[in-house]
XYZ file of N, CA and C in Angstrom:
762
model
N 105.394 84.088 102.118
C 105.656 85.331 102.869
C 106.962 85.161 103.648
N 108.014 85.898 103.347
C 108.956 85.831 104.273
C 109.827 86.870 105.315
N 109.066 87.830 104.597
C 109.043 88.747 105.990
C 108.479 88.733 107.397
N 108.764 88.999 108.829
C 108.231 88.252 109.604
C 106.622 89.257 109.318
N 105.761 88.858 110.249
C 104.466 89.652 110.690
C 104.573 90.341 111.824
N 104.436 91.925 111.793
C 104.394 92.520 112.760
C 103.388 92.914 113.428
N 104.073 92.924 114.961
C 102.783 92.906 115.671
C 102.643 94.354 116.163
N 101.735 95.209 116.403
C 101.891 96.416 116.844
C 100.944 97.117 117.195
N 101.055 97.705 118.972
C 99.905 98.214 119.194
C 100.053 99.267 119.230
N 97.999 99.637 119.591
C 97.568 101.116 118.977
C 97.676 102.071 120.173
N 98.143 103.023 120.471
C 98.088 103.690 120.954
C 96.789 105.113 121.019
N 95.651 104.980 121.021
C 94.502 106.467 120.850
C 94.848 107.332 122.316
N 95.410 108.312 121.636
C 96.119 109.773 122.844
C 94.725 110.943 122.655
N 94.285 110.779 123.645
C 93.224 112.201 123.948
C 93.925 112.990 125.105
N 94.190 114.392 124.558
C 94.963 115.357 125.635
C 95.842 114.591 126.719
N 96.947 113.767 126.110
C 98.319 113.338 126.562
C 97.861 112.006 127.429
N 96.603 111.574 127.341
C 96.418 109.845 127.698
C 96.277 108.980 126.687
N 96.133 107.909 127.171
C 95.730 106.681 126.142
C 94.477 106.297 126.545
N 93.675 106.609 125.588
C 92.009 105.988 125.895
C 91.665 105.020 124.821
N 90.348 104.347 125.343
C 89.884 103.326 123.877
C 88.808 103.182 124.841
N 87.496 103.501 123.468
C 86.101 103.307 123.845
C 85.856 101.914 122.691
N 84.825 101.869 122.355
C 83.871 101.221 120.774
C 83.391 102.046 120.142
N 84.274 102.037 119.123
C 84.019 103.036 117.897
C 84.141 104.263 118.302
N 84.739 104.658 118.810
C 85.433 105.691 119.335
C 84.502 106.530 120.067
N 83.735 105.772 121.038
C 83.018 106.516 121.844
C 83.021 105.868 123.707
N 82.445 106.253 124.380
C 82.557 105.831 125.962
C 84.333 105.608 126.056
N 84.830 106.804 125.973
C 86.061 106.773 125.974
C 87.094 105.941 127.728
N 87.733 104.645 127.831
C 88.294 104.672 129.166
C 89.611 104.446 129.038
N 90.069 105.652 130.110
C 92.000 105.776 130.618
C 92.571 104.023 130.842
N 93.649 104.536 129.527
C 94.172 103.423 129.892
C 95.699 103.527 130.124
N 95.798 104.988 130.429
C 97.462 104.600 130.904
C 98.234 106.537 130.529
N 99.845 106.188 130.588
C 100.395 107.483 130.274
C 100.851 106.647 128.783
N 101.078 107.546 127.951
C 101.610 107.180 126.300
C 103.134 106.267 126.206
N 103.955 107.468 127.404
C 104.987 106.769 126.856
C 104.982 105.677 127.710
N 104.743 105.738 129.286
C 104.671 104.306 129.997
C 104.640 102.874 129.372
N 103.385 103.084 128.728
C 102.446 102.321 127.976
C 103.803 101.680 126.787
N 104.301 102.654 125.481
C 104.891 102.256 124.787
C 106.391 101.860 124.963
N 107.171 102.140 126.538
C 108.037 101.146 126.654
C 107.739 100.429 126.455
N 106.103 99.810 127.636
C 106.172 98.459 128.061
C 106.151 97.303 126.950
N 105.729 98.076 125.677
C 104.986 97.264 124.731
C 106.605 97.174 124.009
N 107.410 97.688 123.937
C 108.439 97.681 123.635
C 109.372 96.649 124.701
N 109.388 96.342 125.910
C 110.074 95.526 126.108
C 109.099 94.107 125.740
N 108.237 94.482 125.971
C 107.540 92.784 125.492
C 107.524 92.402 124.425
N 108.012 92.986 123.425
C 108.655 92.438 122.221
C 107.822 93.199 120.982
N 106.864 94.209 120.883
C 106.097 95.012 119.969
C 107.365 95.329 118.761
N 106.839 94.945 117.725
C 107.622 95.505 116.448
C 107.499 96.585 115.605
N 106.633 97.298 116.114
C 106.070 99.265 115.842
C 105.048 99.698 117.409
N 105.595 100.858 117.081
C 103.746 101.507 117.934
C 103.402 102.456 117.320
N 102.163 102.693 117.352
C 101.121 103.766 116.523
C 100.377 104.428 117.678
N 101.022 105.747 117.484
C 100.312 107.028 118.226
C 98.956 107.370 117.309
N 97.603 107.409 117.815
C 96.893 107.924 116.998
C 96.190 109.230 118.344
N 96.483 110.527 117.346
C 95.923 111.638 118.393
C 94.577 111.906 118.005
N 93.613 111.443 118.549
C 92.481 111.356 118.133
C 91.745 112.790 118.688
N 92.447 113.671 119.402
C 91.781 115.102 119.531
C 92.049 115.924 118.167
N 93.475 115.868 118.784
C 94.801 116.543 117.351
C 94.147 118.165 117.163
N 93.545 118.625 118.086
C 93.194 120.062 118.351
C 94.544 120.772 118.141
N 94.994 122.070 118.845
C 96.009 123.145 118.704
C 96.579 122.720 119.866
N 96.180 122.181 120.896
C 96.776 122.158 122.165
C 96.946 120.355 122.239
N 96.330 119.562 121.647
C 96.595 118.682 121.077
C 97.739 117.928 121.027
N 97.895 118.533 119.830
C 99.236 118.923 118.876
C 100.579 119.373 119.571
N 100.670 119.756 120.478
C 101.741 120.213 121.534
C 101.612 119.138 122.330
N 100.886 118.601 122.952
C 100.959 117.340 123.360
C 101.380 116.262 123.350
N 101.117 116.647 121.393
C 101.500 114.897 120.496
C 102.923 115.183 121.099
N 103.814 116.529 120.240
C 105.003 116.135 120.093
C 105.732 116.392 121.421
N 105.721 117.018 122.226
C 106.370 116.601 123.317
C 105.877 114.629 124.129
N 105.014 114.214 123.360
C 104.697 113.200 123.980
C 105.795 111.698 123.046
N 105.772 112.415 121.290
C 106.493 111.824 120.773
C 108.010 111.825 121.059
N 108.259 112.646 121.604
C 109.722 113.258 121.660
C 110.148 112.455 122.791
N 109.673 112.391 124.043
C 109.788 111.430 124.934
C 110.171 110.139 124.727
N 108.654 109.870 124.029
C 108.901 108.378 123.677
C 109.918 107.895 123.114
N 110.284 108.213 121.897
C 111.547 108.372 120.455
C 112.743 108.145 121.540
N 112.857 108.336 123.097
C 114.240 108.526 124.077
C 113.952 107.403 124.786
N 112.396 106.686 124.542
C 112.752 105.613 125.550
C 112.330 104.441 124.712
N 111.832 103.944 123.530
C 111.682 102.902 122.983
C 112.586 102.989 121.506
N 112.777 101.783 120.853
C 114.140 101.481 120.061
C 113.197 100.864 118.941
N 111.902 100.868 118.897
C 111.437 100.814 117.710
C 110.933 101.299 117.253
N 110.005 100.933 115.411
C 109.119 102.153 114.731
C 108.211 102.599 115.818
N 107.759 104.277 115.212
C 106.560 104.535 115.716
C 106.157 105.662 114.830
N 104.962 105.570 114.666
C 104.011 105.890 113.654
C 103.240 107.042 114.298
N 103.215 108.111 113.946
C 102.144 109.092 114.678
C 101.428 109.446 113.835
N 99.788 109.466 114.106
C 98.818 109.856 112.681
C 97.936 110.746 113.894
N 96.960 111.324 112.921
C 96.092 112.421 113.910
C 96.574 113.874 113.636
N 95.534 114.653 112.772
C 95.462 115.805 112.382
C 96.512 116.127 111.548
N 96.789 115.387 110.892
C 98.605 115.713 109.953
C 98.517 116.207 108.720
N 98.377 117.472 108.442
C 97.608 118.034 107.185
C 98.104 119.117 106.461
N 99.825 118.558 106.227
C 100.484 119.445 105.484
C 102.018 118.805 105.720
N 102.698 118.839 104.570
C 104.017 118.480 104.513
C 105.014 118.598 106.292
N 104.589 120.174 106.431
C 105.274 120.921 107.369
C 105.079 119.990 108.616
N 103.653 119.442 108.885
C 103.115 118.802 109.984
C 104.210 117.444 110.034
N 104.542 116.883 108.879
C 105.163 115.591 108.904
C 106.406 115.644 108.919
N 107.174 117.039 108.467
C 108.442 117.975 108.787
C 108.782 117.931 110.567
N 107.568 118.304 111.163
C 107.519 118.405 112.642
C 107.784 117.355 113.287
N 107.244 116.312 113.192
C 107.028 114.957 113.775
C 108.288 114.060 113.256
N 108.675 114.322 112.356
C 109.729 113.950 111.878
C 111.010 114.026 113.061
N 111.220 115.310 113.119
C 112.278 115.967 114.208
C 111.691 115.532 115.027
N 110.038 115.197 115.505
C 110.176 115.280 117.046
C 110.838 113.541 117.558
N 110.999 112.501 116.626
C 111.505 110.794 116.434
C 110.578 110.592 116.118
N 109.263 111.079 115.266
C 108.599 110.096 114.622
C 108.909 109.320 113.652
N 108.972 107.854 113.229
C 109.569 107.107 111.590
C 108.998 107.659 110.767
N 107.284 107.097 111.386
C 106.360 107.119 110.436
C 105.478 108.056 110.941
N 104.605 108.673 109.558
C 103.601 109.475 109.864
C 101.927 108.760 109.326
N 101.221 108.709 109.670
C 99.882 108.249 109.326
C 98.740 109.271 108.537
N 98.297 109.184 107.889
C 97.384 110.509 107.125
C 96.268 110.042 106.793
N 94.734 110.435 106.844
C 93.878 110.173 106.239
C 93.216 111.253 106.013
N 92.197 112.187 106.728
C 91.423 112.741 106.129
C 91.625 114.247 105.390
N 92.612 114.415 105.748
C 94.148 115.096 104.528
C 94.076 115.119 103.725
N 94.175 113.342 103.484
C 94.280 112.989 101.921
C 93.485 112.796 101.198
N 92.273 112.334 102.204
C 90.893 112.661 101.152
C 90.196 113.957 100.706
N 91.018 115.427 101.872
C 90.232 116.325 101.016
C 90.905 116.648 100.027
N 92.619 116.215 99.729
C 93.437 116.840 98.987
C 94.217 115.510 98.834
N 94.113 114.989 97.570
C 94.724 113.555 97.802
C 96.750 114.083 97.193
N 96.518 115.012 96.547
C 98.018 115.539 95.949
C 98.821 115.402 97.145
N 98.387 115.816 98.914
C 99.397 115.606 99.853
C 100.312 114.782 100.249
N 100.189 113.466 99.088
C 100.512 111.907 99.579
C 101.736 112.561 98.509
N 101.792 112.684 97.246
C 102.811 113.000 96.179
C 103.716 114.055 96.975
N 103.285 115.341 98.081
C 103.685 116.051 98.338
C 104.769 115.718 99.106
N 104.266 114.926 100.174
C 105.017 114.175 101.209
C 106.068 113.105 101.112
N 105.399 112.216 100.117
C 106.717 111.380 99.624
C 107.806 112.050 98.311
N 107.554 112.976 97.759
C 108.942 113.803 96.756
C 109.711 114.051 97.842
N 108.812 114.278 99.218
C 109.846 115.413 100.155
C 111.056 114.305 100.711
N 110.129 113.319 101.749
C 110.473 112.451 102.528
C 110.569 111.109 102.045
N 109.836 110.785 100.821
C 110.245 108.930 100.535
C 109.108 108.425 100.961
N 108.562 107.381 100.320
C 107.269 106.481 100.917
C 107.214 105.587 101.775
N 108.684 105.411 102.299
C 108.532 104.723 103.216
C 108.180 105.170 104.694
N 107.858 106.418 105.000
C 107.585 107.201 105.928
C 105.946 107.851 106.118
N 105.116 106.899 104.849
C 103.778 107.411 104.993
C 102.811 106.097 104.682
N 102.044 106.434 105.766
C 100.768 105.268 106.079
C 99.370 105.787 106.043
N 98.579 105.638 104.947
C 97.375 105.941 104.560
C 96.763 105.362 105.522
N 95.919 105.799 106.267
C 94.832 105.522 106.959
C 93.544 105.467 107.047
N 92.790 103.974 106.488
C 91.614 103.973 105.967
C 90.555 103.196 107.101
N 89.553 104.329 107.702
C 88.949 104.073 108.578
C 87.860 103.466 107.764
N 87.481 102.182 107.608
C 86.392 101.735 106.314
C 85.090 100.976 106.973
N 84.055 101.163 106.696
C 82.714 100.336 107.049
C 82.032 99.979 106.061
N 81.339 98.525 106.728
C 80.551 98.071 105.045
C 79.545 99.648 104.868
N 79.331 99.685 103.965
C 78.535 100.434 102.502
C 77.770 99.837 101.637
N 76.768 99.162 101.790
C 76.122 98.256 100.373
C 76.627 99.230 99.138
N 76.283 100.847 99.690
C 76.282 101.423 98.352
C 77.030 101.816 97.796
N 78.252 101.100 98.052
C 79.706 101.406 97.245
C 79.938 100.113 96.417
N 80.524 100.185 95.598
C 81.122 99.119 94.837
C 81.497 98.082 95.191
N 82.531 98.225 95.845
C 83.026 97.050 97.156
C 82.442 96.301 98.279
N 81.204 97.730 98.300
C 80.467 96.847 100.035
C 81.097 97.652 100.707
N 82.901 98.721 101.098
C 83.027 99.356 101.418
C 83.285 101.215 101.673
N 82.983 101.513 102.763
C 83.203 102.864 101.904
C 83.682 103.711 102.834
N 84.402 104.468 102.780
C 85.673 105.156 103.719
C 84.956 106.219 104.666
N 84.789 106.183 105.776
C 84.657 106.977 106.777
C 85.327 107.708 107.695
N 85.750 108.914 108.045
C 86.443 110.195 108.268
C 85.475 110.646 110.305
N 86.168 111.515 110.974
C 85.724 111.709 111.965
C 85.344 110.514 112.916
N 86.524 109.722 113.002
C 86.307 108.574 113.951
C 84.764 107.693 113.255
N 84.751 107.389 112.487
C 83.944 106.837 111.890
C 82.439 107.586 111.307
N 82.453 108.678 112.289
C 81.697 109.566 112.291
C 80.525 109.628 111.231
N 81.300 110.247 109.507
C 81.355 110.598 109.403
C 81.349 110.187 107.430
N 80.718 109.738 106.960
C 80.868 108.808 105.352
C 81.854 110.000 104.590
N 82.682 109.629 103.676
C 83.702 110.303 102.794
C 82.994 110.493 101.282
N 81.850 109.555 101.319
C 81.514 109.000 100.012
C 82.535 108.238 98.999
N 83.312 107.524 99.389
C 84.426 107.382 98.820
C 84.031 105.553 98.979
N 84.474 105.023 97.433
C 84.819 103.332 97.786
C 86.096 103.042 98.788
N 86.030 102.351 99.417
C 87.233 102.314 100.732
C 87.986 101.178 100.016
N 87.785 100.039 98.838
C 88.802 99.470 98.536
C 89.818 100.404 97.433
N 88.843 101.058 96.480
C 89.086 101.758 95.167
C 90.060 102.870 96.181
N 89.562 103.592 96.826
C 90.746 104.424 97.844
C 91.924 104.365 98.258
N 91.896 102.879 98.450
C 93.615 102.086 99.299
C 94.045 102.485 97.938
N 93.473 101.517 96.847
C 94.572 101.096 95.395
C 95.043 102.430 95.002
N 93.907 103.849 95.113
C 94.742 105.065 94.821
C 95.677 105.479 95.881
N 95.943 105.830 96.906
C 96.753 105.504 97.428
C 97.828 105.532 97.177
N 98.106 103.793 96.775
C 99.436 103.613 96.339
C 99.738 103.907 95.238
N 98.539 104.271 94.245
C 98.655 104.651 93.076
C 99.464 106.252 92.870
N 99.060 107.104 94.132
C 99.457 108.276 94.200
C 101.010 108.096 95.121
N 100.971 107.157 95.863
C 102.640 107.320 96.146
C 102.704 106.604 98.054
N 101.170 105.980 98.790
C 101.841 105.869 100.301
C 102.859 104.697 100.190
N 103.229 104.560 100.897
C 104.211 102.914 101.867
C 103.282 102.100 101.876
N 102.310 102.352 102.799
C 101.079 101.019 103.487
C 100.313 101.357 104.124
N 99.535 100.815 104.019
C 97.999 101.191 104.399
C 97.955 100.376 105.159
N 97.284 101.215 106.319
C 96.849 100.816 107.808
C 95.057 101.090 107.584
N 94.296 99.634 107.182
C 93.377 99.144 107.069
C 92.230 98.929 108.611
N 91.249 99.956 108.692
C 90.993 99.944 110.359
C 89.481 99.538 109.880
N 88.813 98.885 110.688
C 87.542 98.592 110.490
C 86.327 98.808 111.315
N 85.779 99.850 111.032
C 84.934 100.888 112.103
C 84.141 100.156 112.967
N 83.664 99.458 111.767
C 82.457 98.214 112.600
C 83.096 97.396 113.358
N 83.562 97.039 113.148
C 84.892 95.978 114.232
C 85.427 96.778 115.308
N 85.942 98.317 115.563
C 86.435 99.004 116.173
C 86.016 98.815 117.694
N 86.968 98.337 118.425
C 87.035 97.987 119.922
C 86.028 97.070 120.222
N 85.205 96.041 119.605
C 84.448 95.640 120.124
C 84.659 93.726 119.991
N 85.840 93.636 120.034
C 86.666 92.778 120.347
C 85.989 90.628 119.621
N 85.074 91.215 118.142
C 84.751 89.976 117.735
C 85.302 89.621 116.742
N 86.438 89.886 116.490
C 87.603 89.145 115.064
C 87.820 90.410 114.282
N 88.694 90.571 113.436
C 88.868 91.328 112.416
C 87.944 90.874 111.321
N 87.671 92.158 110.224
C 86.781 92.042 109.137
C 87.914 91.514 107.861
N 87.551 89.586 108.060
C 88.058 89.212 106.875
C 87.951 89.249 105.445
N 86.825 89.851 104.951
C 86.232 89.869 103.746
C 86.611 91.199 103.355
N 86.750 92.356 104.505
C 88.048 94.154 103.947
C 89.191 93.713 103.447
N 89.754 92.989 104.139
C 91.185 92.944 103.935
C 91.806 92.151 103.145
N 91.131 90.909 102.705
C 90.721 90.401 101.155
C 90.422 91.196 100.185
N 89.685 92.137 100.383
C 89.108 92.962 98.846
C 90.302 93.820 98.934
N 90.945 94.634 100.103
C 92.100 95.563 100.184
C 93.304 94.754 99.218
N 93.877 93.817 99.918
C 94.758 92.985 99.624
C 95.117 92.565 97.851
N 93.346 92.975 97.489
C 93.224 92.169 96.292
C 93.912 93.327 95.054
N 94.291 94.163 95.482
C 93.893 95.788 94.528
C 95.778 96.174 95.507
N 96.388 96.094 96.374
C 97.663 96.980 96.816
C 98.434 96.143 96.525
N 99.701 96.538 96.482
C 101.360 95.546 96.510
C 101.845 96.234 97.779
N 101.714 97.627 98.402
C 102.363 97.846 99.724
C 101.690 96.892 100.909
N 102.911 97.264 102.111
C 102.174 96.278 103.373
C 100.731 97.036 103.752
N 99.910 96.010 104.080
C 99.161 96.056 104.976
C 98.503 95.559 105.967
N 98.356 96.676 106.879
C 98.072 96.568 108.291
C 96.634 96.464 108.790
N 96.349 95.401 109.269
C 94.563 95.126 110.105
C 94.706 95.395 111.103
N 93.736 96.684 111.281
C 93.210 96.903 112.656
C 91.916 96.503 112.695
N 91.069 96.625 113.976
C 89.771 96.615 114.443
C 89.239 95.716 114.487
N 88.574 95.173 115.768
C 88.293 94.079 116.314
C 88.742 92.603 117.186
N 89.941 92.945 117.261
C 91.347 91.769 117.553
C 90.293 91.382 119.285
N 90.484 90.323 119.451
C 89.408 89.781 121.000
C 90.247 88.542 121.672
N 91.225 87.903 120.860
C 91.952 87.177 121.238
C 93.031 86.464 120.740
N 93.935 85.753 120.650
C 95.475 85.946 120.029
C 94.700 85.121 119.059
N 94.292 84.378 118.929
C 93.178 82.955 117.890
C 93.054 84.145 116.791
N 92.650 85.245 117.056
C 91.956 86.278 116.267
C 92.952 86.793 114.996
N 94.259 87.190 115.503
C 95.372 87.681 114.694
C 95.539 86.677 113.166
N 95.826 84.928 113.158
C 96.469 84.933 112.639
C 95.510 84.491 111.003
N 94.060 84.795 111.380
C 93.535 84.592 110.351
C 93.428 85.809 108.989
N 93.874 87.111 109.741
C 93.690 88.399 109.177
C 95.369 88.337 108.153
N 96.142 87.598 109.052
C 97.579 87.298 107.832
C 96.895 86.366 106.897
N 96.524 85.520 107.147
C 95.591 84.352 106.253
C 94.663 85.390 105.066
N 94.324 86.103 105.092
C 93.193 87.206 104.414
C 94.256 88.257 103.918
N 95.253 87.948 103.994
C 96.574 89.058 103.483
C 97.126 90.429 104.390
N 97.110 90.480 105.403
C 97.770 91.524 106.248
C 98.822 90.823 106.492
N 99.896 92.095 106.015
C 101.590 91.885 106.621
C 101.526 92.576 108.015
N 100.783 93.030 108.739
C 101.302 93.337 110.129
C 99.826 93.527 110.899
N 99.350 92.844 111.897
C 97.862 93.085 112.935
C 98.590 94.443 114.078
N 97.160 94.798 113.994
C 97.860 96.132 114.869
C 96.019 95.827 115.805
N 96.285 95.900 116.979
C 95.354 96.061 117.940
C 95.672 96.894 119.430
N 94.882 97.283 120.045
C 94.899 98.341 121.239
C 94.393 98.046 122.702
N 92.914 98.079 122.726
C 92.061 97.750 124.111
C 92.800 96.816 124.273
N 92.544 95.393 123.850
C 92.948 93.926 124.107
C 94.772 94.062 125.085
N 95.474 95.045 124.399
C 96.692 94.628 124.821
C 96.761 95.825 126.234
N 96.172 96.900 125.759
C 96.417 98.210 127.195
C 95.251 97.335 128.464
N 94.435 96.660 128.105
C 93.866 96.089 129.111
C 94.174 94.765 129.671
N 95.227 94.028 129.092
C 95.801 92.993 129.258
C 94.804 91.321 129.093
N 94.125 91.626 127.963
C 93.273 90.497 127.780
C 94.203 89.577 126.984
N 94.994 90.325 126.177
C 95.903 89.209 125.550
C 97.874 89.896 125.651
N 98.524 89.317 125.280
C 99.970 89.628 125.302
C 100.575 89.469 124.050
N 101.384 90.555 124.010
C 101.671 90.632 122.397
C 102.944 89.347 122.388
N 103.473 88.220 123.166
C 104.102 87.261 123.213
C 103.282 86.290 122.781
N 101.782 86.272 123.378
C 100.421 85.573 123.144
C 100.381 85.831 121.304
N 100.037 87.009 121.059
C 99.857 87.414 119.222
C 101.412 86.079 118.555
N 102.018 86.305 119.125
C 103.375 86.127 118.460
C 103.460 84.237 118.254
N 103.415 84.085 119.611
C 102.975 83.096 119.371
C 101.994 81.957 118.685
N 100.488 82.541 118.893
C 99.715 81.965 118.023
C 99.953 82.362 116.325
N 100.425 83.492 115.881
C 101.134 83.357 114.379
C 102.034 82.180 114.489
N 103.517 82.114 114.752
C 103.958 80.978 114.684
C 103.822 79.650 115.003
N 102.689 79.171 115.523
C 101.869 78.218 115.353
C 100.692 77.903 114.308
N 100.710 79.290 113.467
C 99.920 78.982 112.109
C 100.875 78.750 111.381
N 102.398 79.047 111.542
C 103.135 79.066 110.652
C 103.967 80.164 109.853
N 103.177 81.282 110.406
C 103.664 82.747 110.085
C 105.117 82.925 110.764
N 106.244 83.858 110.225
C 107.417 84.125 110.515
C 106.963 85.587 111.721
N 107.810 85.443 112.914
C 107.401 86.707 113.738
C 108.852 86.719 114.310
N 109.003 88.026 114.757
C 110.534 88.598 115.646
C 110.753 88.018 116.662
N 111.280 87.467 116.817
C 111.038 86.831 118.616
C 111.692 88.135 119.271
């Protein structure tokens, strides 16, 4: 691997804050958006990911004056996903400094939007977003879940990524419901079966509890750990992530 590993946290925006519950419930304030994504930006973060987890109508006015801000005060990627469900939407966010846009349950009711989006814009500007939990009764063991986990797709969640790229994203941002905020390792055995089926990057979320935690999920094939609570609550430091990779041996940005 010789690209470095990026480290990058999550940002979840409910009506212009940053919250993070477990599994997206007992929601607690953890800050203002853009505050938050300087800081993570001077401490050395190599993306941030807006996820608007209302993404209502009023929402949505939120996101992008919230993106637009940000885009004026931090100098790296940032990824905005949450309610993005039409070319035009990723047209918007585009102008407002978004890089990247994030898409999931979009693309599962209409998977053609991924072809739509990259003829327009290029694939390097779109990140499938697969919220996945074990499933005995899928093929894989996994199976893709929609509405904050809410919510089963009926869909295999590995067979999903590989279409995907089959239909045209960048990289898949790999989130793991069961793991989601509850801070006991990432799910190594997803991101192995993911890994086993894509050639784009991918990104492990869900479950990150301590920097020890990160560098086994590169070990299991993720090109970039993306975690949230842990870093807006200051249990670990994304200098901490950075470090314990390059003590496994992994290449990171200083």
């Amino acid at each position: 691997m010789s690209l470095a590993v990026r480290v990058i946290p999550c940002l979840d925006v409910h009506d212009g804050r940053v919250v993070k519950g477990v599994n997206f419930e007992n929601l607690r304030d953890a800050g203002d958006p853009v505050e938050l994504a300087a800081r993570y930006d001077a401490e050395g973060a190599d993306e941030v990911t807006f996820l608007d987890i209302s993404a209502s109508v009023e929402g949505r006015q939120t996101t992008l004056e919230m993106v637009h801000r940000t885009a004026g005060e931090v100098f790296i990627p940032l990824t905005v996903g949450g309610g993005i469900s039409s070319v035009e939407d990723v047209d918007t966010m585009l102008r407002a400094g978004a890089d990247k846009v994030g898409i999931n349950t979009a693309a599962i009711h209409r998977p053609e939007l991924i072809g739509e989006i990259t003829r327009r814009f290029g694939n390097q500007v779109l990140v499938l977003s697969v919220d996945a939990r074990r499933e005995p009764e899928q093929p894989s063991g996994f199976g893709v879940t929609t509405h904050g986990g809410r919510k089963p797709a009926d869909l295999d969640a590995v067979e999903w990524a590989r279409r995907g790229v089959e239909l045209g994203v960048g990289e898949i941002l790999l989130n793991s419901m069961d793991a989601d905020g509850t801070t006991g390792g990432f799910d190594l055995e997803m991101i192995r079966a993911v890994r086993a089926v894509v050639d784009v990057p991918l990104i492990a979320s869900g479950g990150a509890g301590q920097a020890s935690d990160f560098p086994p999920a590169v070990a299991a094939g993720a090109d970039a750990v993306l975690a949230a609570s842990v870093f807006h609550f200051g249990t670990v430091k994304i200098t901490e992530v950075k470090q314990a990779l390059s003590d496994a041996g992994y290449p990171v940005r200083n």
